[in-house]
Tab-separated table of C-alpha atoms in Angstrom:
chain	number	residue	atom	x	y	z
A	1	UNK	CA	0.511	-90.914	-144.252
A	2	UNK	CA	3.579	-93.312	-145.538
A	3	UNK	CA	4.074	-96.541	-143.095
A	4	UNK	CA	7.240	-95.616	-141.907
A	5	UNK	CA	6.018	-91.962	-141.034
A	6	UNK	CA	3.263	-93.580	-139.273
A	7	UNK	CA	5.767	-95.825	-137.362
A	8	UNK	CA	8.201	-92.853	-136.552
A	9	UNK	CA	5.527	-90.492	-135.404
A	10	UNK	CA	3.993	-93.004	-133.026
A	11	UNK	CA	4.221	-91.932	-129.379
A	12	UNK	CA	2.057	-92.685	-126.240
A	13	UNK	CA	-0.363	-89.861	-125.477
A	14	UNK	CA	-1.768	-89.150	-121.943
A	15	UNK	CA	-3.834	-86.118	-122.271
A	16	UNK	CA	-6.748	-86.154	-124.732
A	17	UNK	CA	-9.435	-83.598	-125.575
A	18	UNK	CA	-12.860	-84.741	-124.746
A	19	UNK	CA	-14.116	-84.308	-128.491
A	20	UNK	CA	-15.831	-87.344	-129.759
A	21	UNK	CA	-13.811	-89.356	-132.314
A	22	UNK	CA	-16.086	-89.626	-135.534
A	23	UNK	CA	-17.845	-93.029	-136.144
A	24	UNK	CA	-16.222	-93.477	-139.412
A	25	UNK	CA	-12.765	-92.959	-138.247
A	26	UNK	CA	-13.258	-95.002	-135.160
A	27	UNK	CA	-14.521	-97.898	-137.441
A	28	UNK	CA	-11.562	-97.616	-139.834
A	29	UNK	CA	-9.340	-98.165	-136.707
A	30	UNK	CA	-11.349	-101.286	-135.548
A	31	UNK	CA	-11.394	-102.514	-139.075
A	32	UNK	CA	-7.663	-102.389	-139.561
A	33	UNK	CA	-7.150	-103.834	-135.860
A	34	UNK	CA	-9.446	-106.931	-136.564
A	35	UNK	CA	-7.211	-107.817	-139.754
A	36	UNK	CA	-4.314	-109.321	-138.041
A	37	UNK	CA	-2.690	-112.669	-138.358
A	38	UNK	CA	-3.888	-115.327	-136.359
A	39	UNK	CA	-2.308	-118.714	-135.294
A	40	UNK	CA	-3.928	-121.491	-137.294
A	41	UNK	CA	-6.378	-118.335	-138.571
A	42	UNK	CA	-8.198	-118.740	-134.990
A	43	UNK	CA	-9.273	-115.118	-134.863
A	44	UNK	CA	-9.909	-115.675	-131.268
A	45	UNK	CA	-9.980	-112.125	-130.211
A	46	UNK	CA	-12.541	-109.444	-129.657
A	47	UNK	CA	-12.324	-105.750	-129.159
A	48	UNK	CA	-14.446	-104.217	-126.567
A	49	UNK	CA	-15.253	-100.743	-127.191
A	50	UNK	CA	-16.290	-97.787	-124.923
A	51	UNK	CA	-17.316	-94.598	-126.021
A	52	UNK	CA	-18.247	-91.418	-124.495
A	53	UNK	CA	-20.044	-92.037	-121.068
A	54	UNK	CA	-19.418	-95.696	-121.391
A	55	UNK	CA	-15.787	-95.081	-120.476
A	56	UNK	CA	-17.029	-94.239	-117.017
A	57	UNK	CA	-17.810	-97.842	-116.264
A	58	UNK	CA	-14.054	-98.748	-117.102
A	59	UNK	CA	-12.917	-95.931	-114.785
A	60	UNK	CA	-14.984	-96.550	-112.102
A	61	UNK	CA	-13.939	-100.254	-112.054
A	62	UNK	CA	-10.067	-99.106	-112.073
A	63	UNK	CA	-9.396	-96.181	-110.464
A	64	UNK	CA	-11.372	-95.233	-107.243
A	65	UNK	CA	-12.488	-91.603	-106.989
A	66	UNK	CA	-9.865	-90.759	-104.167
A	67	UNK	CA	-6.980	-92.043	-106.503
A	68	UNK	CA	-8.326	-89.826	-109.087
A	69	UNK	CA	-7.346	-86.637	-107.033
A	70	UNK	CA	-3.717	-87.618	-107.134
A	71	UNK	CA	-3.802	-89.470	-110.839
A	72	UNK	CA	-0.406	-88.069	-112.309
A	73	UNK	CA	-2.277	-88.158	-115.895
A	74	UNK	CA	-5.838	-86.675	-115.467
A	75	UNK	CA	-6.138	-86.054	-119.166
A	76	UNK	CA	-6.172	-89.581	-119.820
A	77	UNK	CA	-9.651	-89.827	-118.079
A	78	UNK	CA	-10.816	-87.457	-121.114
A	79	UNK	CA	-10.153	-90.045	-123.848
A	80	UNK	CA	-13.216	-90.130	-125.628
A	81	UNK	CA	-12.577	-94.088	-126.494
A	82	UNK	CA	-11.122	-96.858	-124.690
A	83	UNK	CA	-10.707	-100.338	-126.556
A	84	UNK	CA	-9.972	-103.279	-124.741
A	85	UNK	CA	-8.236	-106.205	-126.809
A	86	UNK	CA	-9.327	-109.484	-125.247
A	87	UNK	CA	-8.104	-112.966	-126.293
A	88	UNK	CA	-10.034	-116.148	-126.216
A	89	UNK	CA	-7.686	-119.137	-125.336
A	90	UNK	CA	-10.734	-121.524	-125.727
A	91	UNK	CA	-11.038	-120.653	-129.462
A	92	UNK	CA	-7.279	-121.730	-129.945
A	93	UNK	CA	-7.596	-124.675	-127.673
A	94	UNK	CA	-10.484	-125.923	-129.907
A	95	UNK	CA	-9.089	-124.764	-133.326
A	96	UNK	CA	-5.841	-126.793	-132.716
A	97	UNK	CA	-8.085	-129.735	-131.494
A	98	UNK	CA	-9.548	-129.994	-135.263
A	99	UNK	CA	-8.095	-132.768	-137.492
A	100	UNK	CA	-5.758	-130.249	-139.437
A	101	UNK	CA	-3.836	-129.139	-136.318
A	102	UNK	CA	-4.252	-131.956	-133.994
A	103	UNK	CA	-0.847	-133.205	-134.589
A	104	UNK	CA	0.462	-130.365	-132.688
A	105	UNK	CA	-0.851	-131.492	-129.386
A	106	UNK	CA	-2.153	-127.914	-128.767
A	107	UNK	CA	-5.620	-128.895	-128.656
A	108	UNK	CA	-5.572	-130.673	-125.220
A	109	UNK	CA	-5.580	-127.601	-123.002
A	110	UNK	CA	-4.298	-124.164	-122.443
A	111	UNK	CA	-0.979	-125.472	-120.630
A	112	UNK	CA	-0.030	-127.216	-123.824
A	113	UNK	CA	1.055	-123.846	-125.435
A	114	UNK	CA	4.706	-122.883	-124.436
A	115	UNK	CA	3.542	-119.564	-125.928
A	116	UNK	CA	0.066	-118.660	-125.789
A	117	UNK	CA	-0.644	-117.240	-129.160
A	118	UNK	CA	-4.013	-115.700	-127.942
A	119	UNK	CA	-1.877	-113.238	-126.259
A	120	UNK	CA	0.457	-112.862	-129.043
A	121	UNK	CA	-2.255	-112.345	-131.712
A	122	UNK	CA	-4.224	-110.046	-129.534
A	123	UNK	CA	-1.214	-107.819	-129.062
A	124	UNK	CA	-0.632	-107.762	-132.834
A	125	UNK	CA	-4.307	-106.238	-132.799
A	126	UNK	CA	-3.558	-103.513	-130.198
A	127	UNK	CA	-0.405	-102.576	-132.266
A	128	UNK	CA	-2.371	-102.400	-135.396
A	129	UNK	CA	-4.973	-100.178	-133.484
A	130	UNK	CA	-2.279	-98.065	-132.066
A	131	UNK	CA	-0.729	-97.295	-135.640
A	132	UNK	CA	-4.222	-96.843	-137.382
A	133	UNK	CA	-5.210	-94.167	-134.783
A	134	UNK	CA	-1.978	-92.351	-135.813
A	135	UNK	CA	-2.847	-92.765	-139.554
A	136	UNK	CA	-6.167	-91.181	-138.758
A	137	UNK	CA	-4.591	-88.020	-136.836
A	138	UNK	CA	-5.510	-89.423	-133.403
A	139	UNK	CA	-3.361	-90.102	-130.445
A	140	UNK	CA	-3.238	-93.170	-128.373
A	141	UNK	CA	-2.039	-94.797	-125.277
A	142	UNK	CA	-1.582	-98.786	-124.486
A	143	UNK	CA	-1.583	-99.236	-120.531
A	144	UNK	CA	-2.174	-102.310	-118.564
A	145	UNK	CA	-5.058	-103.182	-116.261
A	146	UNK	CA	-2.793	-105.219	-113.664
A	147	UNK	CA	-4.551	-106.030	-110.383
A	148	UNK	CA	-7.575	-104.115	-111.994
A	149	UNK	CA	-8.445	-106.798	-114.470
A	150	UNK	CA	-11.001	-109.071	-112.754
A	151	UNK	CA	-13.069	-105.640	-111.859
A	152	UNK	CA	-12.795	-104.436	-115.272
A	153	UNK	CA	-14.145	-107.546	-116.489
A	154	UNK	CA	-17.079	-107.860	-114.093
A	155	UNK	CA	-17.953	-104.250	-114.749
A	156	UNK	CA	-18.011	-104.774	-118.554
A	157	UNK	CA	-19.225	-108.206	-118.730
A	158	UNK	CA	-16.335	-109.673	-120.492
A	159	UNK	CA	-16.278	-113.577	-119.516
A	160	UNK	CA	-14.309	-115.101	-117.017
A	161	UNK	CA	-12.143	-117.201	-119.185
A	162	UNK	CA	-11.081	-114.268	-121.633
A	163	UNK	CA	-7.833	-112.507	-121.423
A	164	UNK	CA	-7.593	-108.944	-121.750
A	165	UNK	CA	-4.118	-107.747	-122.985
A	166	UNK	CA	-4.323	-104.163	-121.829
A	167	UNK	CA	-6.398	-101.182	-122.727
A	168	UNK	CA	-6.028	-98.522	-125.304
A	169	UNK	CA	-6.939	-94.840	-125.149
A	170	UNK	CA	-7.783	-93.253	-128.064
A	171	UNK	CA	-8.827	-89.517	-129.131
A	172	UNK	CA	-7.418	-86.200	-130.274
A	173	UNK	CA	-4.341	-85.417	-128.257
A	174	UNK	CA	-4.540	-82.392	-125.739
A	175	UNK	CA	-1.982	-79.732	-126.966
């Protein structure tokens, strides 16, 4: 598919088939999502990937069973893959404390950054994952974690100092 066609056909999918995403397809999406620009070539991001039954840990931490009964997008819970792009602020502070970046003053602490590039770079990765999914014939939805972030981080073992930018549901769109 041509890039312009991928961008034009992108839409957020809120209802998925439970059909698993083939491993090679998922790996192509993840590979592209990891090849994004990064401030100072820091590469301070991780992609936490949950497949199949692993996705229950996410939903158990973020959507209580009593809320599921009235959840407006029940087909979202069928997404066979969830990807959580996670930024690592400490990696950026450390990178900008190195000799070639020290003059920026950004290597002191997170507060020195007027624009926290760990969010920017991690969002780049999320966008590439969304576009790559379209190129692979999949559907995707990016959504926020909001007040559930601490519970999600705890349930999935994401270190407290890391910063998820949201969650991507991935799979085959339900017709």
